[in-house]
mmCIF file of C-alpha atoms and ligand atoms in Angstrom:
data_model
loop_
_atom_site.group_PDB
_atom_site.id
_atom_site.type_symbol
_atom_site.label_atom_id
_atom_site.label_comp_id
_atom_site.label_asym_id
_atom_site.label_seq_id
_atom_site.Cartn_x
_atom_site.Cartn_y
_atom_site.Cartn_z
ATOM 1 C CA UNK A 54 -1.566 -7.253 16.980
ATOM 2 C CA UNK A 55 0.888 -4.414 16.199
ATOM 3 C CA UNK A 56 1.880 -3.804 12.412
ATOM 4 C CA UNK A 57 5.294 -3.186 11.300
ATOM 5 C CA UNK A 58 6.062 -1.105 8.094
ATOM 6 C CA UNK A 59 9.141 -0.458 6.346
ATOM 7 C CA UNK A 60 9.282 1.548 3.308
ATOM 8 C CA UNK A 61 9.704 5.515 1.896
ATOM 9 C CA UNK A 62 9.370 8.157 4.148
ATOM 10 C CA UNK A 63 8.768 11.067 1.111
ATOM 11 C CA UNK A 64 8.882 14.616 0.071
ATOM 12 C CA UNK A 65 6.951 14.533 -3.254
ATOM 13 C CA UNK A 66 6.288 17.293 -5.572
ATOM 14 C CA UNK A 67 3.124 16.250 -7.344
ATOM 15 C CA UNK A 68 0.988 18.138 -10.301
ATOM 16 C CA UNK A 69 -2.198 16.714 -11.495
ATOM 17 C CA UNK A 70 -4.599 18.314 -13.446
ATOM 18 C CA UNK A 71 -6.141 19.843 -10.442
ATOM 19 C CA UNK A 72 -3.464 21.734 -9.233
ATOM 20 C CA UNK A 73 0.306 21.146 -7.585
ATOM 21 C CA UNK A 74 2.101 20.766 -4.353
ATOM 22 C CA UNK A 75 6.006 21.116 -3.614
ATOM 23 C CA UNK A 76 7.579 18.720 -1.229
ATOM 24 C CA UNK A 77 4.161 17.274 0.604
ATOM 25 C CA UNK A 78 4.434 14.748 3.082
ATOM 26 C CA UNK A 79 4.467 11.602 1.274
ATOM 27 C CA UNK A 80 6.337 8.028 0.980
ATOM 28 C CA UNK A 81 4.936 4.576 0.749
ATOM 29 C CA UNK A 82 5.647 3.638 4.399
ATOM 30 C CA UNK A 83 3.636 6.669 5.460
ATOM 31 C CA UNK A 84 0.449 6.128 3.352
ATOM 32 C CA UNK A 85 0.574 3.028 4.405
ATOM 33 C CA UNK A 86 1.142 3.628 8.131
ATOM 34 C CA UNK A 87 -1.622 6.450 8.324
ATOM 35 C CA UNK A 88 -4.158 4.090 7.042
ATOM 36 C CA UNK A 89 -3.673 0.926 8.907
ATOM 37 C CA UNK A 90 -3.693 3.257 12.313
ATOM 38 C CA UNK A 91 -7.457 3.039 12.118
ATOM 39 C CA UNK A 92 -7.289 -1.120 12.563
ATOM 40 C CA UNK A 93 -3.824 -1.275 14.955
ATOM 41 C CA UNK A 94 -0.952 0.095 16.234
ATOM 42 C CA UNK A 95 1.800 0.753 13.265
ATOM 43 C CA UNK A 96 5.533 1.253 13.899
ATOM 44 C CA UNK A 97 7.418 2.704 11.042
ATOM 45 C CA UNK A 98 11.192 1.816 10.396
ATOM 46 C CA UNK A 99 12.894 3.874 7.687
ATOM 47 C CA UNK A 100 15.922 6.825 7.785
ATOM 48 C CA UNK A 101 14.522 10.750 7.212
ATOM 49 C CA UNK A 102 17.469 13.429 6.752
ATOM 50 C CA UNK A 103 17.808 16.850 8.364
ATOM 51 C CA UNK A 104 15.580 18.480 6.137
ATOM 52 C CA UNK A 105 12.195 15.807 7.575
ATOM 53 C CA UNK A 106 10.099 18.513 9.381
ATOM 54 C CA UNK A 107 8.647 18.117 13.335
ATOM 55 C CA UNK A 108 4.959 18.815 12.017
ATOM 56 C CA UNK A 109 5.959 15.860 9.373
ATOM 57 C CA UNK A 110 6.425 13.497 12.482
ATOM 58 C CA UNK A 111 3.049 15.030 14.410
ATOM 59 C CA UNK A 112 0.978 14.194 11.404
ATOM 60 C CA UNK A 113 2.051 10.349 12.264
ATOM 61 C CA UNK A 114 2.003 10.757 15.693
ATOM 62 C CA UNK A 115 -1.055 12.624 15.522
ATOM 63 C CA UNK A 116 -2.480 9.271 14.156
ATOM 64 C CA UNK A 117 -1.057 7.206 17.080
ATOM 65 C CA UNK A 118 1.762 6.096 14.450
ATOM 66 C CA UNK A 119 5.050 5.111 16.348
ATOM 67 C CA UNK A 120 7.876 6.753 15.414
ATOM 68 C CA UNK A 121 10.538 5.769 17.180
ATOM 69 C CA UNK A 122 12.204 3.300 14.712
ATOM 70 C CA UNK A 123 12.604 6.160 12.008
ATOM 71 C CA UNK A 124 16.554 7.318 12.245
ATOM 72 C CA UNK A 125 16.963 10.875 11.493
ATOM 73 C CA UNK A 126 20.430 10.418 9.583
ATOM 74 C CA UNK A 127 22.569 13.663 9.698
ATOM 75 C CA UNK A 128 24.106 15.491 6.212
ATOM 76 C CA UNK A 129 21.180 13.384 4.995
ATOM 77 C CA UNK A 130 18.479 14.271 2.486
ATOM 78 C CA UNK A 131 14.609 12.640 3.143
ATOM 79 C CA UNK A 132 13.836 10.387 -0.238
ATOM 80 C CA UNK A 133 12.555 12.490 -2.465
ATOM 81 C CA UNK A 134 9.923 11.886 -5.282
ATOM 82 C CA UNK A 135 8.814 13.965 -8.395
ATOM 83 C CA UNK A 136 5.539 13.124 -10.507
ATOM 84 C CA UNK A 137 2.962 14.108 -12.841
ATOM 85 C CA UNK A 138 -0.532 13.082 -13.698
ATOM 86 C CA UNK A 139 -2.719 13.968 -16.828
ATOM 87 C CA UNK A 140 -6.060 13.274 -17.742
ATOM 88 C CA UNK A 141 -5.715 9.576 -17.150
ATOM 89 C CA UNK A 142 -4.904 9.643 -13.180
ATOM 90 C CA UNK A 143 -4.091 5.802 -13.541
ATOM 91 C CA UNK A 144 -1.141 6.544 -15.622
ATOM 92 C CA UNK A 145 1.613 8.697 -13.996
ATOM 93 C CA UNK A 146 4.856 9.912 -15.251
ATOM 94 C CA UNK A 147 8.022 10.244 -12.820
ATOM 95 C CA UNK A 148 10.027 12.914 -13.342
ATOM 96 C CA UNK A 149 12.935 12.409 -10.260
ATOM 97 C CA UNK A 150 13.382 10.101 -7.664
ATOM 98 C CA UNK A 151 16.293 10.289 -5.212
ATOM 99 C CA UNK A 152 17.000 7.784 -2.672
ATOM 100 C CA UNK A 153 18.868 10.133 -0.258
ATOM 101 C CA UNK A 154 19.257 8.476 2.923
ATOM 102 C CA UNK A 155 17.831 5.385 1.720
ATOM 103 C CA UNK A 156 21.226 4.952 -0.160
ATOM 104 C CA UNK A 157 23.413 2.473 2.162
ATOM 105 C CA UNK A 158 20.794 2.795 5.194
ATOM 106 C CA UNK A 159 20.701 -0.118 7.621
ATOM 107 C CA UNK A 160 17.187 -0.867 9.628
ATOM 108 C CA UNK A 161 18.249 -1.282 13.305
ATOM 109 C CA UNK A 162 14.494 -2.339 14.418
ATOM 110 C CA UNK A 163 13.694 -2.321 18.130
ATOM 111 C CA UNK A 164 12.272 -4.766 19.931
ATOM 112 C CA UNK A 165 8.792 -3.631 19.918
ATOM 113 C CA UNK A 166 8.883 -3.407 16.057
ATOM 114 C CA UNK A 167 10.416 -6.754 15.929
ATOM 115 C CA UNK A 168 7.401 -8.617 17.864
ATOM 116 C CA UNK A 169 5.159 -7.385 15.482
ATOM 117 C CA UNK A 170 2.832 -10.498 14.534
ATOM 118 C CA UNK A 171 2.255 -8.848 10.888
ATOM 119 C CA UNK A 172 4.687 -7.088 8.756
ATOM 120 C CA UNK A 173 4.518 -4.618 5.595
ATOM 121 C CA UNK A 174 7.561 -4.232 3.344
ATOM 122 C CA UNK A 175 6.506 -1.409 1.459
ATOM 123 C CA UNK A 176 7.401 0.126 -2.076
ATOM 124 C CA UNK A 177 11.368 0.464 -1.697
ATOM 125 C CA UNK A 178 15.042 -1.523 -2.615
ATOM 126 C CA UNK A 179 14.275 -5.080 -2.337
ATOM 127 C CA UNK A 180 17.399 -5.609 -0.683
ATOM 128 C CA UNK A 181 16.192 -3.001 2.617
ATOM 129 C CA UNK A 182 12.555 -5.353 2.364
ATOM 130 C CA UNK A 183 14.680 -8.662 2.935
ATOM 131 C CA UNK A 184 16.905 -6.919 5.842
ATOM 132 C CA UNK A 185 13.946 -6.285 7.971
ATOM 133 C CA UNK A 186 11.939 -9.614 6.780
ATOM 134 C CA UNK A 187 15.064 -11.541 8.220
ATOM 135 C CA UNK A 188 14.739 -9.589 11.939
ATOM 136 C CA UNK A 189 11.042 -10.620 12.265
ATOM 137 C CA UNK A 190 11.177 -14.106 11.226
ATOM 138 C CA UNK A 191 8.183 -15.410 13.091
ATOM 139 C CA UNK A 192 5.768 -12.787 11.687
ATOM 140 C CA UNK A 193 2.054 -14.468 11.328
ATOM 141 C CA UNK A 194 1.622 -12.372 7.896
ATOM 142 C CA UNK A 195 3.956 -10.813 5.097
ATOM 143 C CA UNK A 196 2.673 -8.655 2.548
ATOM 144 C CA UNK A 197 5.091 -6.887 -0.035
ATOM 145 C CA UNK A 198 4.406 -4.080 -2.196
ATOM 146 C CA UNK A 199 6.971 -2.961 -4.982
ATOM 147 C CA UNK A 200 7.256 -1.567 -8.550
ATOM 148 C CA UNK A 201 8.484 -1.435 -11.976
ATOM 149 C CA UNK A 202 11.933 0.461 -10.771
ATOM 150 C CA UNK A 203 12.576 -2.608 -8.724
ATOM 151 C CA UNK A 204 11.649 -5.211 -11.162
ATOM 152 C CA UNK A 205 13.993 -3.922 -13.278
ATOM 153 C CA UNK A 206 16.816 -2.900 -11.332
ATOM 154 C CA UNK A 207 16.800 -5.341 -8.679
ATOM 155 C CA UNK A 208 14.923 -8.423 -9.775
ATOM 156 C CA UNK A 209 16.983 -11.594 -8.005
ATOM 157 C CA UNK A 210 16.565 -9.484 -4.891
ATOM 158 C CA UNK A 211 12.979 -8.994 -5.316
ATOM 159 C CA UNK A 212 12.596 -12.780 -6.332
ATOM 160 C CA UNK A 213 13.721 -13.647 -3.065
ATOM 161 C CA UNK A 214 11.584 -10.823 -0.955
ATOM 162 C CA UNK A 215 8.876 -12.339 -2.287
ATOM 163 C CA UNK A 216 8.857 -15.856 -1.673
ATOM 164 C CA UNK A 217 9.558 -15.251 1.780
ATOM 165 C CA UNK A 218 5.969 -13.854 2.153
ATOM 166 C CA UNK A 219 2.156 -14.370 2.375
ATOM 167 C CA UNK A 220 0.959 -11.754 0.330
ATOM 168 C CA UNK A 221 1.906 -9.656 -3.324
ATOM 169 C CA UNK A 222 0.724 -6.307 -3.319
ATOM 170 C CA UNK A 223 1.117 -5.110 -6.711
ATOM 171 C CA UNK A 224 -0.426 -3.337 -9.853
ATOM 172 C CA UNK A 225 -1.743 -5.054 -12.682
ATOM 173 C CA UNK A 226 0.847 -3.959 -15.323
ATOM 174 C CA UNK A 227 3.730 -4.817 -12.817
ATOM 175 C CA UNK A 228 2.320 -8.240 -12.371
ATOM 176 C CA UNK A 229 2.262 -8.619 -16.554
ATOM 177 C CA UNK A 230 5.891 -7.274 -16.367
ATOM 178 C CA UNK A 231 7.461 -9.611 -13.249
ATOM 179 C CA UNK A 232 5.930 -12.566 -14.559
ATOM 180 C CA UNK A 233 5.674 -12.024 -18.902
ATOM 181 C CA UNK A 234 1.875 -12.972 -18.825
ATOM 182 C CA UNK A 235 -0.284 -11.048 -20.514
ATOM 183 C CA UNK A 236 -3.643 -12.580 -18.258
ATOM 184 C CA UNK A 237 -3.723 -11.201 -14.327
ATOM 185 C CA UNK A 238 -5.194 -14.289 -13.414
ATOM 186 C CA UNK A 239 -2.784 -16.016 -15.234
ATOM 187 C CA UNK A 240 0.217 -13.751 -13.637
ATOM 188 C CA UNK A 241 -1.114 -14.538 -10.083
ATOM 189 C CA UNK A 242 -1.378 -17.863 -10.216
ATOM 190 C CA UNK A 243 1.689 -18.228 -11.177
ATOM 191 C CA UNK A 244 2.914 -15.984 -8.283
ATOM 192 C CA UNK A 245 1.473 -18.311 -6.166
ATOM 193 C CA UNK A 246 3.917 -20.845 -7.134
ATOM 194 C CA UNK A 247 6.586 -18.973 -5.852
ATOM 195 C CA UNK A 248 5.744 -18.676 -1.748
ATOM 196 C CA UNK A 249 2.603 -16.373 -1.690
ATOM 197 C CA UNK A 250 -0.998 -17.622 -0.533
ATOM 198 C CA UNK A 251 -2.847 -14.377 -1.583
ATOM 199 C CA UNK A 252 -2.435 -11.818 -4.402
ATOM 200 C CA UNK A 253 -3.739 -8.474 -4.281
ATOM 201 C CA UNK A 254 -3.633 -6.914 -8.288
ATOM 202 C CA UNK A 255 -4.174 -3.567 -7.928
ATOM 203 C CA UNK A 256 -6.030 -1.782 -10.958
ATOM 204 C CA UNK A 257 -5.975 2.362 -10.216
ATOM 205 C CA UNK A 258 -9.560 3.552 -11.019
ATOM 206 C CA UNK A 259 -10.903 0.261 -11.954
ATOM 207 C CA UNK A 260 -10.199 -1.252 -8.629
ATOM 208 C CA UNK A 261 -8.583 -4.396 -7.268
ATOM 209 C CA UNK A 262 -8.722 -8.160 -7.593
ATOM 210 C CA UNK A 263 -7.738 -10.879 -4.947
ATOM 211 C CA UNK A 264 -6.443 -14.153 -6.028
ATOM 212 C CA UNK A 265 -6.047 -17.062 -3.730
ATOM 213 C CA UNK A 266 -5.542 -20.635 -4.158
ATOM 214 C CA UNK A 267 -9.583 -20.898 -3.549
ATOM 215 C CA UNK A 268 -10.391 -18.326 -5.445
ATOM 216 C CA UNK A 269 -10.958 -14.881 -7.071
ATOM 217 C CA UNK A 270 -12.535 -11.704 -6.071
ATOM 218 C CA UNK A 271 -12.836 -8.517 -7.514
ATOM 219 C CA UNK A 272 -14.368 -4.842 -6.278
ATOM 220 C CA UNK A 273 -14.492 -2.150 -8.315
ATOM 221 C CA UNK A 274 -13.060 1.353 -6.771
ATOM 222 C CA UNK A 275 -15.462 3.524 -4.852
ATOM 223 C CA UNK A 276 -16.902 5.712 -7.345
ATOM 224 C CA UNK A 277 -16.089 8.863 -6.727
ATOM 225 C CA UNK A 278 -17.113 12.473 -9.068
ATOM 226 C CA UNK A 279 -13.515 13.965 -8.361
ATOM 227 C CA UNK A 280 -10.201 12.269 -8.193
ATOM 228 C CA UNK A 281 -7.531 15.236 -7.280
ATOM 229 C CA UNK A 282 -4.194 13.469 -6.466
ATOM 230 C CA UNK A 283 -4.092 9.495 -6.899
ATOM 231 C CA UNK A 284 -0.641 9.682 -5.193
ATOM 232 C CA UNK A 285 -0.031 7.318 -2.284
ATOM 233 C CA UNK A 286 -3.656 4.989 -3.385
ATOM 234 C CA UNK A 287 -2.007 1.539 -3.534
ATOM 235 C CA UNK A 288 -0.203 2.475 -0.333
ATOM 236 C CA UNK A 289 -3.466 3.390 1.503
ATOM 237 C CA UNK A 290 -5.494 0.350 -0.147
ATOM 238 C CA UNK A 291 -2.984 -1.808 1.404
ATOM 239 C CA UNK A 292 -2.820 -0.178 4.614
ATOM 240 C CA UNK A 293 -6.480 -0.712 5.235
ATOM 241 C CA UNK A 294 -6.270 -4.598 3.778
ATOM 242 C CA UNK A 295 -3.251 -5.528 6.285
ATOM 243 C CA UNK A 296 -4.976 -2.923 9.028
ATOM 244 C CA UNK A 297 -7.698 -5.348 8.604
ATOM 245 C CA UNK A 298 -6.520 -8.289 8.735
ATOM 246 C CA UNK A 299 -4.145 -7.366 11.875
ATOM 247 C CA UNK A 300 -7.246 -6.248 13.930
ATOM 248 C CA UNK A 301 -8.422 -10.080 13.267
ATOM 249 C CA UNK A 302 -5.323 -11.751 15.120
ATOM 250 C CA UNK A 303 -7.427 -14.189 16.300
ATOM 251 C CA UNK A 304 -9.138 -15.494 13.366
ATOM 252 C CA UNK A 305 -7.991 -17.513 10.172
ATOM 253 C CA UNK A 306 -6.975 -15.861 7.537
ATOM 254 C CA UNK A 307 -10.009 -16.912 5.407
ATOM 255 C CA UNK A 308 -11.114 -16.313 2.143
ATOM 256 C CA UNK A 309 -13.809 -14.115 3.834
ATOM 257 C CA UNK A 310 -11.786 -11.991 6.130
ATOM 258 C CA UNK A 311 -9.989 -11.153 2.416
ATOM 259 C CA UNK A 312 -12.643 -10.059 1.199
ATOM 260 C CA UNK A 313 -13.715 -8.127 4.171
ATOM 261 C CA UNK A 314 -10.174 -6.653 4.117
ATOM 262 C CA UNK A 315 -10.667 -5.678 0.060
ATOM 263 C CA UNK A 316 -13.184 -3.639 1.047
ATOM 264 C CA UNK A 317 -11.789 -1.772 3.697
ATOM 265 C CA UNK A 318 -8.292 -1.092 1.476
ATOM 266 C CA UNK A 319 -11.185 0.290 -1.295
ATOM 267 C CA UNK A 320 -12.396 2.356 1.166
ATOM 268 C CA UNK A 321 -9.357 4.164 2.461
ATOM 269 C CA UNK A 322 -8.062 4.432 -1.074
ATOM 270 C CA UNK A 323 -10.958 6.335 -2.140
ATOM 271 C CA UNK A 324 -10.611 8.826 0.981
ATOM 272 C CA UNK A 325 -6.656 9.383 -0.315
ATOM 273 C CA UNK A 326 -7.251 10.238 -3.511
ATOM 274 C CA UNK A 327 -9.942 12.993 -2.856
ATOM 275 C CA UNK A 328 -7.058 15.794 -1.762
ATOM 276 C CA UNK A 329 -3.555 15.801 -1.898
ATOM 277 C CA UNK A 330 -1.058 13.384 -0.154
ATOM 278 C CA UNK A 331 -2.135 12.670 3.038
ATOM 279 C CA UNK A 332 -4.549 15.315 3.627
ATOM 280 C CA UNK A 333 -7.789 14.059 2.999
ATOM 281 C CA UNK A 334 -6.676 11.205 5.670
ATOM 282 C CA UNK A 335 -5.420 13.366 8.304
ATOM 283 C CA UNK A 336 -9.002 14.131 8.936
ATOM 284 C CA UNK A 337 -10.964 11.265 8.144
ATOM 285 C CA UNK A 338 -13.051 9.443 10.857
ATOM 286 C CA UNK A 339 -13.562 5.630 11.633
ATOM 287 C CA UNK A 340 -17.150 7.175 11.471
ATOM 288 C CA UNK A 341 -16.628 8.105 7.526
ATOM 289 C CA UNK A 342 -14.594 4.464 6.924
ATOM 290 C CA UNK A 343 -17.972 2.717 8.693
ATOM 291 C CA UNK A 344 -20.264 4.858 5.994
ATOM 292 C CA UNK A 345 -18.167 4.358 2.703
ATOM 293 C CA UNK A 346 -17.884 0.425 3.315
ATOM 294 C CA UNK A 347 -21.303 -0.191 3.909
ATOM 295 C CA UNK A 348 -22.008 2.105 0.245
ATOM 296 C CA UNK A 349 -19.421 -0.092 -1.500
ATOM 297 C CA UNK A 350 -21.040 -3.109 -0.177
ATOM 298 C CA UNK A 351 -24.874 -1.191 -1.762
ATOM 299 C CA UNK A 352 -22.779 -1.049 -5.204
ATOM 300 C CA UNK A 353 -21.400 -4.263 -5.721
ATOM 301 C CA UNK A 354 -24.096 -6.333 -4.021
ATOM 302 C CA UNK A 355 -27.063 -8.246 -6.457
ATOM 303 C CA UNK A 356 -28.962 -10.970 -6.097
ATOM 304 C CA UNK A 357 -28.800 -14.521 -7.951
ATOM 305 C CA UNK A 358 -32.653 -13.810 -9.586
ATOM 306 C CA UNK A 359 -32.449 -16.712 -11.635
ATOM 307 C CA UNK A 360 -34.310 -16.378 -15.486
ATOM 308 C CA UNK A 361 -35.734 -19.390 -17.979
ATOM 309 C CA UNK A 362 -32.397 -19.062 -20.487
ATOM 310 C CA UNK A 363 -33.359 -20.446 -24.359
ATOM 311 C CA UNK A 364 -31.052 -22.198 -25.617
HETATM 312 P P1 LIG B 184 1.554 4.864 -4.930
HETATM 313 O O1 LIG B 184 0.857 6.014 -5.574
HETATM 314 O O2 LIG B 184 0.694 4.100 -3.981
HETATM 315 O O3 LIG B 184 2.236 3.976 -5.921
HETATM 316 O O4 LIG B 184 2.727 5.447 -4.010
HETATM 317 C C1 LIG B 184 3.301 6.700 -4.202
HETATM 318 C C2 LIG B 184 4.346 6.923 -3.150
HETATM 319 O O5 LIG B 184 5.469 6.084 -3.421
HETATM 320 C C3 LIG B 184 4.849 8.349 -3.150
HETATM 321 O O6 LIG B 184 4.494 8.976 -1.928
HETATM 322 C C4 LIG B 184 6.368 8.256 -3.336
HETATM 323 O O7 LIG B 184 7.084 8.969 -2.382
HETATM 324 C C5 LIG B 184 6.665 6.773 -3.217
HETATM 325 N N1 LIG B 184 7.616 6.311 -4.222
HETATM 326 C C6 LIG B 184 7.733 6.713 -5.516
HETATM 327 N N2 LIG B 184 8.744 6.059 -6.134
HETATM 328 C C7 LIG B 184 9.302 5.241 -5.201
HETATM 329 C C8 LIG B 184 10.407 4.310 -5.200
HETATM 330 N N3 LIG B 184 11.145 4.108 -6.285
HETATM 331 N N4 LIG B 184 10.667 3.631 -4.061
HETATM 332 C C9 LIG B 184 9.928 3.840 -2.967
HETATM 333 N N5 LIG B 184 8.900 4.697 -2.892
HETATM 334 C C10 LIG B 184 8.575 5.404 -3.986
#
């Protein structure tokens, strides 16, 4: 079943301790989009200005991405994004952000992106998230991604976005800060209070949890000897957990098929943050995906070898 994805389509200007790059391909819609193209078909929706380059739209196409809900708005600017990482890749310091086109845009989704069966409402204004919710009402799964901006700045809005959906998508501290509890578990199950049946906390370099109403699961991030650019990671995590759980349309969404989907988001995530932006997954294989899940799997498997305890 197709997957629709709303959220930034970026120029970001990134420097980590490994080196810099000046207005790379980037976004949250587009991480997202690249990585869930292994599992389904993906159809963007989000505005680029005149400055959003033709190679820009090959390097989606190239992955079988539709583009044809993204509005090229003219006089406009593509969203633009300015960070910087230091030693500490999981904490990240943003030095611009402007909306550009995303200021006053309104998503005029086709039909095609409106049959989608699962929907993504990527990092952006809670208020765009709701707009395209409302055109796909009969969507089989919701997940939302957003961040501390939003909380902030737009929290009624994003109250609403995301009790209208199956599944949070967010980072650990962000979950602390929407809901004032100092415990992620604690912070998730509350969540789950509001409308969600699944939590995703996302925890950089230490990995991910999943909390359900039957339970908890955690995996650790791939380990990895060189992290270059962590830019665009939660994105590309969540585009392989909704990639994988759109390729099973026909299944339940059971507490199994999450976990199977965890791994798969790990997976991607790791691949991402080996080069800059989207580079590393512009080349990567279903071949390479195959390889790195089965080596998670290795890492975090071990058997119950019961011991005589004293008490
Ligand atoms: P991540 O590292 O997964 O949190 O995502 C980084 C991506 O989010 C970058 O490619 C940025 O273009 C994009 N981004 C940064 N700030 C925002 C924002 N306020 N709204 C939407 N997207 C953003």
């Amino acid at each position: 079943m197709s997957i629709t994805v709303v959220g930034s389509i970026a120029y970001d200007t990134v420097t980590t301790p490994f080196g810099e790059r000046d207005r790379m391909l980037g976004g949250a819609a587009v991480h997202f989009a690249l990585a869930a193209s292994f599992f389904e078909e993906v159809r963007i929706v989000g505005p680029v200005g005149d400055d959003f380059g033709e190679d820009d739209f090959d390097v989606m196409r190239h992955r079988g991405v539709d583009v044809s809900d993204v509005e090229r708005i003219a006089g406009g600017r593509t969203f633009f994004w300015r960070g910087k990482y230091g030693w500490d890749l999981n904490s990240r310091e943003t030095l611009d952000t402007q909306l550009g086109v995303f200021e006053g845009f309104q998503p005029k989704l086709s039909d095609a992106s409106r049959e989608s069966e699962v929907l993504f409402l990527a990092n952006i204004q809670p208020d765009l998230q709701r707009e395209v919710r409302a055109q796909l009402p009969d969507a089989r799964f919701v997940a939302l991604d957003s961040m501390n901006l939003w909380i902030e700045a737009a929290r009624d809005s994003l109250m609403k976005a995301i009790r209208d959906c199956d599944c949070l998508i967010l980072n650990d501290s962000e979950l602390r800060q929407l809901t004032g509890r100092a415990s992620i578990y604690a912070a998730a199950r509350e969540v789950l209070t509001w409308g969600p049946r699944v939590i995703v906390a996302k925890q950089g370099e230490y990995g991910a949890a999943l909390i359900t109403g039957e339970g908890f699961f955690s995996l650790p991030a791939f380990p990895l000897e060189q992290v270059v650019d962590p830019t665009g990671a939660g994105d590309t995590f969540a585009g392989g957990f909704v990639g994988y759980i759109a390729a099973h349309s026909h299944e339940d969404i059971s507490e199994d098929l999450l976990r199977q989907a965890m791994a798969h988001g790990t997976a991607l995530a790791s691949f991402n943050v080996e080069e800059f932006g989207t580079e590393r997954i512009e080349r990567l294989s279903g071949g390479d995906i195959v390889a790195r899940v089965r080596q998670l799997r290795e890492f975090t498997h071990f058997s119950d070898a019961p011991v005589p305890l004293r008490d």
